Tab-separated table of C-alpha atoms and ligand atoms in Angstrom:
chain	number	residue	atom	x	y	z
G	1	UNK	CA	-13.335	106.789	9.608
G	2	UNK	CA	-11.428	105.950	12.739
G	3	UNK	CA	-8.531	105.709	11.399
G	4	UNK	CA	-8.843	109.355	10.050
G	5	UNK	CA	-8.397	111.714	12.826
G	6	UNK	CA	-10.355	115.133	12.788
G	7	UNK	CA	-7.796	117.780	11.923
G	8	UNK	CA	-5.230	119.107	14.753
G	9	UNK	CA	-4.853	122.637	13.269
G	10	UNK	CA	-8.773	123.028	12.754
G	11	UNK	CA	-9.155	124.073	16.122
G	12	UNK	CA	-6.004	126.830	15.969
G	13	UNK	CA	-8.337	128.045	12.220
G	14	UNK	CA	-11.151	128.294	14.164
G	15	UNK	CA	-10.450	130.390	16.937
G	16	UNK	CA	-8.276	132.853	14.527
G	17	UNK	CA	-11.160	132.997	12.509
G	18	UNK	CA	-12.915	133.952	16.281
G	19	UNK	CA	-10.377	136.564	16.858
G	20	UNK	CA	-10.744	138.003	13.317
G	21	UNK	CA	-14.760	138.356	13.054
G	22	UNK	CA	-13.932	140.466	16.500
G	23	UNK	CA	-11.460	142.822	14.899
G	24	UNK	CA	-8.155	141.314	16.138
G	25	UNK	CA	-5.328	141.895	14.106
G	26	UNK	CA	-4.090	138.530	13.022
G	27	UNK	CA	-0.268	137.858	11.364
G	28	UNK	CA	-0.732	134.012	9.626
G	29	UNK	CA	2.305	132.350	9.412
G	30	UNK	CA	0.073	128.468	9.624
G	31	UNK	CA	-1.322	129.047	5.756
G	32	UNK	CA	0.839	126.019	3.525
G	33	UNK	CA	0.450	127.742	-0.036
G	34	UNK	CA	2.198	130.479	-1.985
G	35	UNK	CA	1.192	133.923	-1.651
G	36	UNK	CA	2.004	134.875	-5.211
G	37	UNK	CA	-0.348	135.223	-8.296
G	38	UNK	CA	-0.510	132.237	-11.088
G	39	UNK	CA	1.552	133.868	-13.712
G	40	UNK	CA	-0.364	135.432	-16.357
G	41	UNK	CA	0.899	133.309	-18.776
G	42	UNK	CA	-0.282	129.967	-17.264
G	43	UNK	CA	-3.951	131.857	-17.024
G	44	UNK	CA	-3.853	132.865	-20.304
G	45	UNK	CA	-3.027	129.557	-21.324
G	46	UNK	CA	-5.977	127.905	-19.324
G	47	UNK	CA	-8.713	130.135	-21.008
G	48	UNK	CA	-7.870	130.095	-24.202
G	49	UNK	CA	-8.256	125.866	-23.858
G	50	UNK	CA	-11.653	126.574	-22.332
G	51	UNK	CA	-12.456	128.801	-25.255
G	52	UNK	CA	-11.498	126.503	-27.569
G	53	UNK	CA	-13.801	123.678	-26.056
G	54	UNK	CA	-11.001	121.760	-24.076
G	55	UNK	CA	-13.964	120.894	-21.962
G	56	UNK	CA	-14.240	116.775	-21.884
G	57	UNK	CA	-12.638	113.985	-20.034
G	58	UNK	CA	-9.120	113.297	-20.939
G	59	UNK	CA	-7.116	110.120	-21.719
G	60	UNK	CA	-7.221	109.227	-17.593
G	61	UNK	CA	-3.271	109.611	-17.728
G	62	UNK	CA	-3.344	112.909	-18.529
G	63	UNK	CA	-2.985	114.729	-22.414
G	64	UNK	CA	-0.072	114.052	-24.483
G	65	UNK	CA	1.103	117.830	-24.683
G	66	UNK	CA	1.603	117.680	-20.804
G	67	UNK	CA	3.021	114.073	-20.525
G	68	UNK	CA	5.563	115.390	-23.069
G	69	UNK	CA	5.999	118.762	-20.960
G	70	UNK	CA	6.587	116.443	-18.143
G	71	UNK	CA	9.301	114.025	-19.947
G	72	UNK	CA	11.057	117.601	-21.115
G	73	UNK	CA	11.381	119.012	-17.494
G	74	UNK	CA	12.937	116.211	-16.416
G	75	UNK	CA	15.471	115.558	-19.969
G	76	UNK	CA	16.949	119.561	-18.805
G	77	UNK	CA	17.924	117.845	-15.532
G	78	UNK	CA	19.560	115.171	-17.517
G	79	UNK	CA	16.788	112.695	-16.347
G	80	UNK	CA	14.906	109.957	-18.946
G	81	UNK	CA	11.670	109.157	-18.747
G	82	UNK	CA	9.391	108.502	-20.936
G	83	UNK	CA	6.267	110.337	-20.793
G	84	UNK	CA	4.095	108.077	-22.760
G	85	UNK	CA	4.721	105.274	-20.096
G	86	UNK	CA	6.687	106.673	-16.824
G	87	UNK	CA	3.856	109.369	-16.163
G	88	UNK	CA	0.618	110.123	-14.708
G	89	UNK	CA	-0.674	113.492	-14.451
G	90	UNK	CA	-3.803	113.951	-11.424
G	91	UNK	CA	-5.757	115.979	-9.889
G	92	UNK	CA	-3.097	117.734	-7.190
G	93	UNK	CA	-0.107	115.779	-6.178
G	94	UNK	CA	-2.335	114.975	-3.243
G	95	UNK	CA	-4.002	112.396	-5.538
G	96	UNK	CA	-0.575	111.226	-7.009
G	97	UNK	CA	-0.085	110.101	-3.610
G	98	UNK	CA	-3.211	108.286	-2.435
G	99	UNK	CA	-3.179	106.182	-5.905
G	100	UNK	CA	0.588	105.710	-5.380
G	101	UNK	CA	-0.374	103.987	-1.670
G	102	UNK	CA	-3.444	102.164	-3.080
G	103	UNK	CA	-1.846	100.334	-5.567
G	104	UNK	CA	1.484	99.572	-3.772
G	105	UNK	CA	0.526	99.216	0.180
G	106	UNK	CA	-1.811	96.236	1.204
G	107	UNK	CA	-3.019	96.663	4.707
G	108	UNK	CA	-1.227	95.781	7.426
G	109	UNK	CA	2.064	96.846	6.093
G	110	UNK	CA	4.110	99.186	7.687
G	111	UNK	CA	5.498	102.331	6.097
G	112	UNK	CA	8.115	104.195	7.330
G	113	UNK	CA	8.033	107.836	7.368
G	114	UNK	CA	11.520	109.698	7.413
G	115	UNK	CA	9.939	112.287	10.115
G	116	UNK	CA	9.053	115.461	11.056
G	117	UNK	CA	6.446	114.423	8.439
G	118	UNK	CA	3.192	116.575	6.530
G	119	UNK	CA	0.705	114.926	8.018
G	120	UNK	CA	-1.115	113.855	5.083
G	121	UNK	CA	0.867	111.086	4.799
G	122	UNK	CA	0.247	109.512	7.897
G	123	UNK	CA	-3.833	109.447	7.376
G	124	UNK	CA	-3.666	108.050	3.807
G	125	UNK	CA	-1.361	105.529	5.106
G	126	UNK	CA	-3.817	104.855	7.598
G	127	UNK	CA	-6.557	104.969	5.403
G	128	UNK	CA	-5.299	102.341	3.242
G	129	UNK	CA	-4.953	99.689	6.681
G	130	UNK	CA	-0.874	100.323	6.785
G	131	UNK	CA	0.421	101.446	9.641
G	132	UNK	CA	3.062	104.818	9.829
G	133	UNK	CA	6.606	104.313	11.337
G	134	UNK	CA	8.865	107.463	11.974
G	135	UNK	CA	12.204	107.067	11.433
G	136	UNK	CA	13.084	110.533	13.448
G	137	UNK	CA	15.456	113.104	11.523
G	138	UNK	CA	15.883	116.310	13.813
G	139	UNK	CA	17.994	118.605	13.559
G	140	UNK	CA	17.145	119.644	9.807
G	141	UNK	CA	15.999	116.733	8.182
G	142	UNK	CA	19.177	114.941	8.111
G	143	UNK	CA	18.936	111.453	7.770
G	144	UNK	CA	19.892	109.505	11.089
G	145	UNK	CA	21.348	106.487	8.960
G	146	UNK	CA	21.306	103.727	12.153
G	147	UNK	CA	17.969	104.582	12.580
G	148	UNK	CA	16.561	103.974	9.364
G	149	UNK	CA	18.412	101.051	9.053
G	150	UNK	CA	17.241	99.682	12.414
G	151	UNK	CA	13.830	100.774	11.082
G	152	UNK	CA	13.571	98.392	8.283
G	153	UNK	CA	11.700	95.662	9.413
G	154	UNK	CA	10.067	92.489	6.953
G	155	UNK	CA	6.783	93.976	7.000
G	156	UNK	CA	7.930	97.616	5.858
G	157	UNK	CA	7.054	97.285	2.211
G	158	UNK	CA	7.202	101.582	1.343
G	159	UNK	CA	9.303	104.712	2.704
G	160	UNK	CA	8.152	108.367	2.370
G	161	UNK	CA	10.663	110.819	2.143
G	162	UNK	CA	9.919	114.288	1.326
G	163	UNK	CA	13.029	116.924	0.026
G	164	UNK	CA	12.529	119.748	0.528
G	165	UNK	CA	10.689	119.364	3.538
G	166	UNK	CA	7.578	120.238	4.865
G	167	UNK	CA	7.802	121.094	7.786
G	168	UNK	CA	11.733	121.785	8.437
G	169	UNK	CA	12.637	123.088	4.949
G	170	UNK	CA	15.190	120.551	5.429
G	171	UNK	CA	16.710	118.634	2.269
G	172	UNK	CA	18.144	115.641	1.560
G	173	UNK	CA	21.678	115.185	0.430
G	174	UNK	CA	22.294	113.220	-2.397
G	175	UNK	CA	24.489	110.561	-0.696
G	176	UNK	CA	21.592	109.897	1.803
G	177	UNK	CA	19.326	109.604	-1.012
G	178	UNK	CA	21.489	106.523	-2.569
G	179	UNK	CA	21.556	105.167	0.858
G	180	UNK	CA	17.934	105.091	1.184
G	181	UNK	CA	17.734	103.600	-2.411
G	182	UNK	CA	20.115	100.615	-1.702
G	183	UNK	CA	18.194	99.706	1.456
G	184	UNK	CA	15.114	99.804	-0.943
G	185	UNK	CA	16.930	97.433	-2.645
G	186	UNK	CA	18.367	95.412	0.309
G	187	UNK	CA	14.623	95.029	1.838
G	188	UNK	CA	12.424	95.290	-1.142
G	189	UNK	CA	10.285	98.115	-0.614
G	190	UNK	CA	9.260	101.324	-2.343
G	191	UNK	CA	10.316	104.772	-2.327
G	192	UNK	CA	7.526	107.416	-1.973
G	193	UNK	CA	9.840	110.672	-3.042
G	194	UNK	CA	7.755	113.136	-2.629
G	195	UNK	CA	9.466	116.064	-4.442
G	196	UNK	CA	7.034	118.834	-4.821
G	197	UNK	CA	9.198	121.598	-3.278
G	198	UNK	CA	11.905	120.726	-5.950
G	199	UNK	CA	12.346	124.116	-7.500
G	200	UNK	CA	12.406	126.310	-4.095
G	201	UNK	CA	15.709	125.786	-2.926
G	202	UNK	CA	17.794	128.387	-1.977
G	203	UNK	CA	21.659	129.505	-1.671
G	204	UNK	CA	22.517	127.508	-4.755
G	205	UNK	CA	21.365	124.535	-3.322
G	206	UNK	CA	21.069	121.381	-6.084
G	207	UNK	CA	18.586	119.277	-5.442
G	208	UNK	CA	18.954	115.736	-6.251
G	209	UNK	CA	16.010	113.592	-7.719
G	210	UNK	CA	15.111	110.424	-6.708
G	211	UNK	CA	14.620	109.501	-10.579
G	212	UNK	CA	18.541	110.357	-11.100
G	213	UNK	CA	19.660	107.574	-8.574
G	214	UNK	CA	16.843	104.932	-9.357
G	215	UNK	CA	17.156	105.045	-13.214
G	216	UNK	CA	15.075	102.360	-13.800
G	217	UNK	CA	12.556	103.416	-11.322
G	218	UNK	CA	11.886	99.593	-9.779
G	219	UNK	CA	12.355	101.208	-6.034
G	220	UNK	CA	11.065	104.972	-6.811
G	221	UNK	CA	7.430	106.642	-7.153
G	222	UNK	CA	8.376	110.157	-7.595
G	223	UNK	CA	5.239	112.910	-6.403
G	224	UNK	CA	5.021	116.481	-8.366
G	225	UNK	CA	3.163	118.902	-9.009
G	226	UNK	CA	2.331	122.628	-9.778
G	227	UNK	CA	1.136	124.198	-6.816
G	228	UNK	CA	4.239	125.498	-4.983
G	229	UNK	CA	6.364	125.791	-8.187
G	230	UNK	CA	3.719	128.100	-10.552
G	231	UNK	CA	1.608	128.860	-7.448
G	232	UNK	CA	-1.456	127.170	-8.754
G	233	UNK	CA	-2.915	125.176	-5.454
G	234	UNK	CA	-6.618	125.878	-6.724
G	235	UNK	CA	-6.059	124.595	-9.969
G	236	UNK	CA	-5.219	121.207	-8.727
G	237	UNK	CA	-2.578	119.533	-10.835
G	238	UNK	CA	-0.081	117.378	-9.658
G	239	UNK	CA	1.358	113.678	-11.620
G	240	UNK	CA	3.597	110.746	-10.772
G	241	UNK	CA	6.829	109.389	-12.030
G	242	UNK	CA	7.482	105.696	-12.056
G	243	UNK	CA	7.743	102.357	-13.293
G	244	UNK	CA	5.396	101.111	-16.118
G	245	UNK	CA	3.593	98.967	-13.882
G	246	UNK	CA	3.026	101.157	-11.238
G	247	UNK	CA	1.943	104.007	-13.091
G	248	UNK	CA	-0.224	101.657	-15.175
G	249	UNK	CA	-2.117	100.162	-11.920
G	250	UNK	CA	-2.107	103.999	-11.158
G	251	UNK	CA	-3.931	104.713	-14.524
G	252	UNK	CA	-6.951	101.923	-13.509
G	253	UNK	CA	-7.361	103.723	-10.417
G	254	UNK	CA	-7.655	107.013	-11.764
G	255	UNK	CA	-10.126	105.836	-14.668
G	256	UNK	CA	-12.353	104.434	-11.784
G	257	UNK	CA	-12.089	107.725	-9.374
G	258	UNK	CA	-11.358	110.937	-10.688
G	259	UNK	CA	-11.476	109.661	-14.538
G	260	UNK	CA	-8.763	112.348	-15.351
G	261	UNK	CA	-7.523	115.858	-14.529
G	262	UNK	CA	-9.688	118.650	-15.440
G	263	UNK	CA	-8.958	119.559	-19.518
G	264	UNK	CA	-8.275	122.915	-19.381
G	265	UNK	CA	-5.860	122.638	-16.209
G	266	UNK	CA	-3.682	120.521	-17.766
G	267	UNK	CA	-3.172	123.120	-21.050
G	268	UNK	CA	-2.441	125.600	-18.257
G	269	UNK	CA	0.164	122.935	-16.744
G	270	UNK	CA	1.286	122.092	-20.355
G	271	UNK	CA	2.418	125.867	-20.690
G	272	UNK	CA	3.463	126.247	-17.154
G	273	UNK	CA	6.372	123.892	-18.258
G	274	UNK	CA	7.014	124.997	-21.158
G	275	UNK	CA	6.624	128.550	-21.133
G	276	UNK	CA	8.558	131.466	-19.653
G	277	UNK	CA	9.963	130.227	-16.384
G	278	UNK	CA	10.985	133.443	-14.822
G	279	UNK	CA	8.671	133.753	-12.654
G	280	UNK	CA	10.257	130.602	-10.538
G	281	UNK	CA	13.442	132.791	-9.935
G	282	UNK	CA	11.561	135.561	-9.223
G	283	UNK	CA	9.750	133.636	-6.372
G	284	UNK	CA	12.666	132.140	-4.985
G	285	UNK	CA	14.425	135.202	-5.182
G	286	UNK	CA	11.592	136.851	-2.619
G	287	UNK	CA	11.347	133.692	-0.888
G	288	UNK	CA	15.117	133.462	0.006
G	289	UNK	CA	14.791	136.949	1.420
G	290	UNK	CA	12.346	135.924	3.686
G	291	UNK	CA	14.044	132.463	4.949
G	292	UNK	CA	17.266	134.672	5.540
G	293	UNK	CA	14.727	137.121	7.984
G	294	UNK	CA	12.629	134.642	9.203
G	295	UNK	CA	15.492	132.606	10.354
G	296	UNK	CA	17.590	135.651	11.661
G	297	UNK	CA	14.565	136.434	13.782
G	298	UNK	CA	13.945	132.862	15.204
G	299	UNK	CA	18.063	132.337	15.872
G	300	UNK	CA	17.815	135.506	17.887
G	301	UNK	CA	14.707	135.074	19.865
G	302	UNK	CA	14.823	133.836	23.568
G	303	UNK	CA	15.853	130.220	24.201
G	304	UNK	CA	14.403	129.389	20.848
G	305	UNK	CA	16.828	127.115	18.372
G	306	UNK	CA	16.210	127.390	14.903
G	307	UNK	CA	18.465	125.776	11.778
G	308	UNK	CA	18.728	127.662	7.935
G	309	UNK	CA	16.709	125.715	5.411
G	310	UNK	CA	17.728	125.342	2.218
G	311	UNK	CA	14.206	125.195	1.087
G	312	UNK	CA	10.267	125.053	0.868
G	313	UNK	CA	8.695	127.967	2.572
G	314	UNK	CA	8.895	126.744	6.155
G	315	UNK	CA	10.620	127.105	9.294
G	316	UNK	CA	10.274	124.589	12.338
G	317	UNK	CA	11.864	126.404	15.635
G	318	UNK	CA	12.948	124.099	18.829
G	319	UNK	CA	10.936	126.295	21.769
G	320	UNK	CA	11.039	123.235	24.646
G	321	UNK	CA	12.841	125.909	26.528
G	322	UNK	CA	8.954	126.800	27.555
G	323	UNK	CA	8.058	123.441	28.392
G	324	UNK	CA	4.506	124.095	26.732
G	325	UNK	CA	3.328	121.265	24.411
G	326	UNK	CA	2.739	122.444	20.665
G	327	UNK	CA	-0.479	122.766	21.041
G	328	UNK	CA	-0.390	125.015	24.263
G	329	UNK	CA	2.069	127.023	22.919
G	330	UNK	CA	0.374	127.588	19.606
G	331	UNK	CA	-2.624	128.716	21.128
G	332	UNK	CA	-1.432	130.812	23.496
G	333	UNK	CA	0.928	132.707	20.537
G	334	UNK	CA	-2.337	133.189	18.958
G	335	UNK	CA	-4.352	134.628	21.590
G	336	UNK	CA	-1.442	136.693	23.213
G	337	UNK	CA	0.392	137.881	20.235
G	338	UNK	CA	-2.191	137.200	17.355
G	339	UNK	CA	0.360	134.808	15.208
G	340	UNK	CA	-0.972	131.224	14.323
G	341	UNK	CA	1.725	128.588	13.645
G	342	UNK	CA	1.273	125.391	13.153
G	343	UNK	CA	1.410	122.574	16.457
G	344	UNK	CA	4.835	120.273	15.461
G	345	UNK	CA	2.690	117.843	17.017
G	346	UNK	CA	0.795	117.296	13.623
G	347	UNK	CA	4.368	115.901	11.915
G	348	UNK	CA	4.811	113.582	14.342
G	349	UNK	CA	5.263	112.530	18.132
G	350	UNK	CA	8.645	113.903	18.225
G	351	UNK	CA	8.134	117.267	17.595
G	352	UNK	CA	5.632	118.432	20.379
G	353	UNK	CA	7.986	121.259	21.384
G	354	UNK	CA	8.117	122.718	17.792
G	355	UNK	CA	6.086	124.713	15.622
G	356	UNK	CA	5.908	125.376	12.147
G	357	UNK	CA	5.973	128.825	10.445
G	358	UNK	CA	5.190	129.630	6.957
G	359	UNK	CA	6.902	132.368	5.199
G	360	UNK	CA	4.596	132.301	2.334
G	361	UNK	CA	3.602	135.790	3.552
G	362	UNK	CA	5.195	139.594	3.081
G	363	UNK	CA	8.160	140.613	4.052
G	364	UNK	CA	6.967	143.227	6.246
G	365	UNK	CA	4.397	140.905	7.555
G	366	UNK	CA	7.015	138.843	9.219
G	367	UNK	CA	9.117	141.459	10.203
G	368	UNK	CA	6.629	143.334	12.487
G	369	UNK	CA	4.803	139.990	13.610
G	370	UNK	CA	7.258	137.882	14.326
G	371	UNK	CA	8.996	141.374	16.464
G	372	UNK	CA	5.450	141.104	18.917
G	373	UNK	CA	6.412	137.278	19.126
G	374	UNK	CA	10.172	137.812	20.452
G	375	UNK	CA	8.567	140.919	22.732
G	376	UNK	CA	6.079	138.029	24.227
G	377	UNK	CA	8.752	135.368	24.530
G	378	UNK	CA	10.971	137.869	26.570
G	379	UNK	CA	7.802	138.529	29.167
G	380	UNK	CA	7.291	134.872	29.518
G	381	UNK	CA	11.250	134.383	30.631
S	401	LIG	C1	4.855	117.891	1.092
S	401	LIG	C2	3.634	118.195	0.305
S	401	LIG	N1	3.260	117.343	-0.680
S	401	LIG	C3	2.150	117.563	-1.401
S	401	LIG	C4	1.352	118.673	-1.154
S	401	LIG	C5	0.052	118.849	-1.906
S	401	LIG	O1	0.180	119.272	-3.184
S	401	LIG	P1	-1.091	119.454	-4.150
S	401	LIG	O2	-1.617	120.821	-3.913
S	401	LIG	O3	-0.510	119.299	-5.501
S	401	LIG	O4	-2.085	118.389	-3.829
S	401	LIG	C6	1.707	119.583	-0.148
S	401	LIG	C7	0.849	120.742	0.147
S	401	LIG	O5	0.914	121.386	1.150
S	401	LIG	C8	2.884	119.326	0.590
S	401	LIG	O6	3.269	120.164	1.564
C-alpha cells in the first residue's frame, strides 16, 4: 500500500463537498465523465437481457455477440482483428489496463509514460513493482521525439501513450505514432495505447489507431471502452486489443479476478456498437461547442496560455504567471470563485503550474463560471 498514494484531488472533493452542504454555489469543471444520458437504446438493450435471464457468468473473455461487435468496429476503420482471438472485453477499460500491466510488466521494470499523464497509470504501474518514467510532451501533447528516444533505456520493457489525451486533449499524429512503434521495435518493449477517447475528436480530426500501424499487434495492447463514447461510466465495460498471447494470459487473469464482465452489460455494449450511432455525433457536436468556448475563455484570460484540443473533454491551461503551485491555486479557485479544477500536479511533476478543466458540463455552466474565474484572475494581477 505504499506504493499507492492516497488520492491528490480527494482533498479539493472534500472541501467542495464542505462548501456545498453550506449553500455555496459550486461550478465543477474537476468531474472526468460525460454529462449526457446512456442512449435509450443501449438501456433498452440491457433490460431486455436481464429479462431474458442473461444473468450468469460469461465465457471470462467476454460473449461472442460483443467480441464480434468489437471485430466490426474496428473492420469500418479498415482494421483486422479477429474477435475470437485479438479481444478481451472487462469490467471498465480500467481493468483492461491493470491485466494488460500484470501480465506484461515484471517488477522492477521501468515504464515510460508519454506525460502530462491520468494518473491511474502511474499507481498501477507502481502497484505492479515497475517504476513510471515521463517522457515530458508540453505544449499539447506533442511528442518531443529526442526525448523519448533518450528515454529508452534496457530496462524500459512498456510505453503508455494515451490519444486523445487526458489531461491536454492533446492527440497524437500519426507519424509520431509509427515513430513510437519502430522504437518498440528497436528496444523491445510494449505499447500501452490507451485509446478510449477515440471517437471525441473534433474539427475533422482523424484519429489514427495504434492497431492500423502495428498490424500484427507484437508491440501494441490497445485499451477501449464505452464510457466516454456511449456515456456509460457506471455500467463498467471496457476490453483490450492485442496479440493472441497477450490477450490469452489476459483471459487467465480475468478467470481468476473478476471471472467476466457483468452479462447483461455486455448485451448493452453489444448494441451500443451495433446500433444507431447518432448519438456519438450528437455528443461531439455539443462537445466541440464547448472546447471552442472553453478555450476562447482560457486564451483570453490574464497571463493564462491555453492550446485548442482536438479532443477528449479537457482543457489543461499554463497559469505559472501566478507562481502558485497546482495545488494552491486549485484551492484557492475553489474557495474564492467556487470552481474546482483539477491540480496538474496529479499528471505528473511537470505540470505543477497547470490545471485541468473538464467541459463535460453545460454550456451555460462554463460560460458564467469560468466569467467569475477571469473576474478573480484580474484582482489577483
Ligand atoms: C485516459 C483514460 N483511460 C481510461 C479511463 C477509464 O475508463 P473506464 O471507465 O472504462 O474504466 C479513463 C477515465 O477517466 C481515462 O481518462
Amino acid at each position: 500500500m505504499e506504493r499507492i498514494p492516497a488520492s491528490g484531488t480527494l482533498r479539493m472533493f472534500e472541501l467542495a463537498k464542505r462548501l456545498e452542504a453550506e449553500g455555496r454555489r459550486i461550478y465543477h469543471f474537476d468531474i472526468g465523465q460525460p454529462d449526457f444520458p446512456t442512449p435509450d437504446n443501449i438501456v433498452a438493450a440491457g433490460i431486455e437481457a436481464l429479462n431474458h435471464g442473461f444473468t450468469r457468468y460469461t465465457p471470462a473473455r467476454g460473449i461472442p455477440p460483443l467480441l464480434d461487435g468489437i471485430e466490426k468496429h474496428y473492420a469500418n476503420r479498415g482494421i483486422n482483428i479477429d474477435g475470437s482471438k485479438n479481444v478481451i472485453v472487462t469490467p471498465g477499460a480500467k481493468m483492461a489496463l491493470f491485466q494488460g500491466f500484470l501480465s506484461t510488466i515484471d517488477a522492477g521494470d521501468d515504464v515510460l509514460l508519454l506525460s502530462p499523464a491520468w494518473p491511474t497509470y502511474r499507481v498501477m504501474i507502481r502497484t505492479v513493482g515497475a517504476k513510471p518514467v515521463d517522457v515530458p510532451t508540453f505544449p499539447g501533447y506533442v511528442l518531443d521525439e529526442e526525448e523519448l528516444k533518450n528515454a529508452c533505456s534496457k530496462s524500459v520493457t512498456a510505453l503508455v501513450i494515451n490519444t486523445p489525451n487526458n489531461p491536454t486533449g492533446g492527440v497524437l499524429e500519426k507519424d509520431h505514432m509509427k515513430l513510437i512503434h519502430d522504437l518498440a521495435i528497436d528496444h523491445d518493449f510494449v505499447v500501452f495505447s490507451d485509446e478510449i477517447y477515440e471517437m471525441l475528436v473534433y474539427d475533422g480530426f482523424k484519429q489514427t489507431s495504434m492497431l492500423e500501424i502495428d498490424t500484427d499487434m507484437e508491440h501494441t495492447l490497445v485499451i477501449n471502452g464505452f464510457s466516454k463514447t456511449y456515456s456509460m461510466t457506471g455500467w463498467r465495460l471496457g476490453f483490450a486489443v492485442g496479440n493472441e498471447e497477450t490477450i490469452n494470459n489476459m483471459v487467465r487473469i480475468q478467470q481468476n479476478t473478476t471471472s467476466c464482465a457483468t452479462s447483461f452489460v455486455q448485451y448493452a455494449g453489444s448494441e451500443a456498437l451495433k446500433g444507431d450511432q447518432s448519438s456519438i455525433e450528437n455528443m461531439t457536436t455539443e462537445y466541440q461547442k464547448r472546447r471552442d468556448a472553453i478555450t476562447s475563455i482560457f486564451c483570453n484570460m490574464p497571463g493564462v496560455q491555453c492550446v485548442n484540443p482536438k479532443g477528449a473533454f479537457y482543457v489543461f491551461p499554463d497559469f505559472s504567471t501566478y507562481g502558485l503551485s497546482s495545488n494552491t491555486l486549485a484551492e484557492l479557485i475553489l474557495m474564492k470563485v467556487g470552481i474546482t479544477s483539477t491540480p496538474g500536479i496529479s499528471f505528473g511533476k511537470y505540470y505543477d503550474s497547470h490545471l485541468r478543466f473538464s467541459y463535460a458540463t453545460e454550456l451555460s455552466e462554463i460560460k458564467e463560471g469560468l466569467g467569475k474565474l477571469a473576474e478573480f484572475l484580474l484582482s489577483l494581477i
